[in-house]
Amino acid sequence: MLLVYAFQHWLYFGLGILALGIELWALVDCLGRKGEHFQAAFKRTKGFWTGMTAGSVAVGALSLLSTGLGTLMLFQLAAVAAASVYLADVKPALNELKGSGGSAYGPYGPW
């Protein structure tokens, strides 16, 4: 039975590291964007998304450092969900704005 608990602990620790990596990726990407691009893409402000992703990194780091699973696991799921929403919804919208500079190039080269 001790082996099962050890396996469960290391599995949750590995998933926590993966979640923290996703949260850090979202935060670093958000900090590298300009504030005007968020409003031009009809998304919330840069401050909102920076706060959401920074909060998710904080929750991810706290839950990774804590030993008990308890309610922190629920907060960790919410934190990785917030970072995933940024990566799946906001980041592609901002990438479309970055690529549409009014040039004569299409998605596969010049027209």
XYZ file of C-alpha atoms in Angstrom, residues 1-12:
12
model
C 0.000 0.000 0.000
C 2.919 2.308 0.677
C 4.047 1.845 -2.913
C 0.656 3.013 -4.169
C 0.855 6.173 -2.051
C 4.374 6.882 -3.265
C 3.304 6.416 -6.875
C 0.309 8.693 -6.336
C 2.505 11.348 -4.727
C 5.008 11.369 -7.595
C 2.221 11.341 -10.174
C 0.575 14.396 -8.609
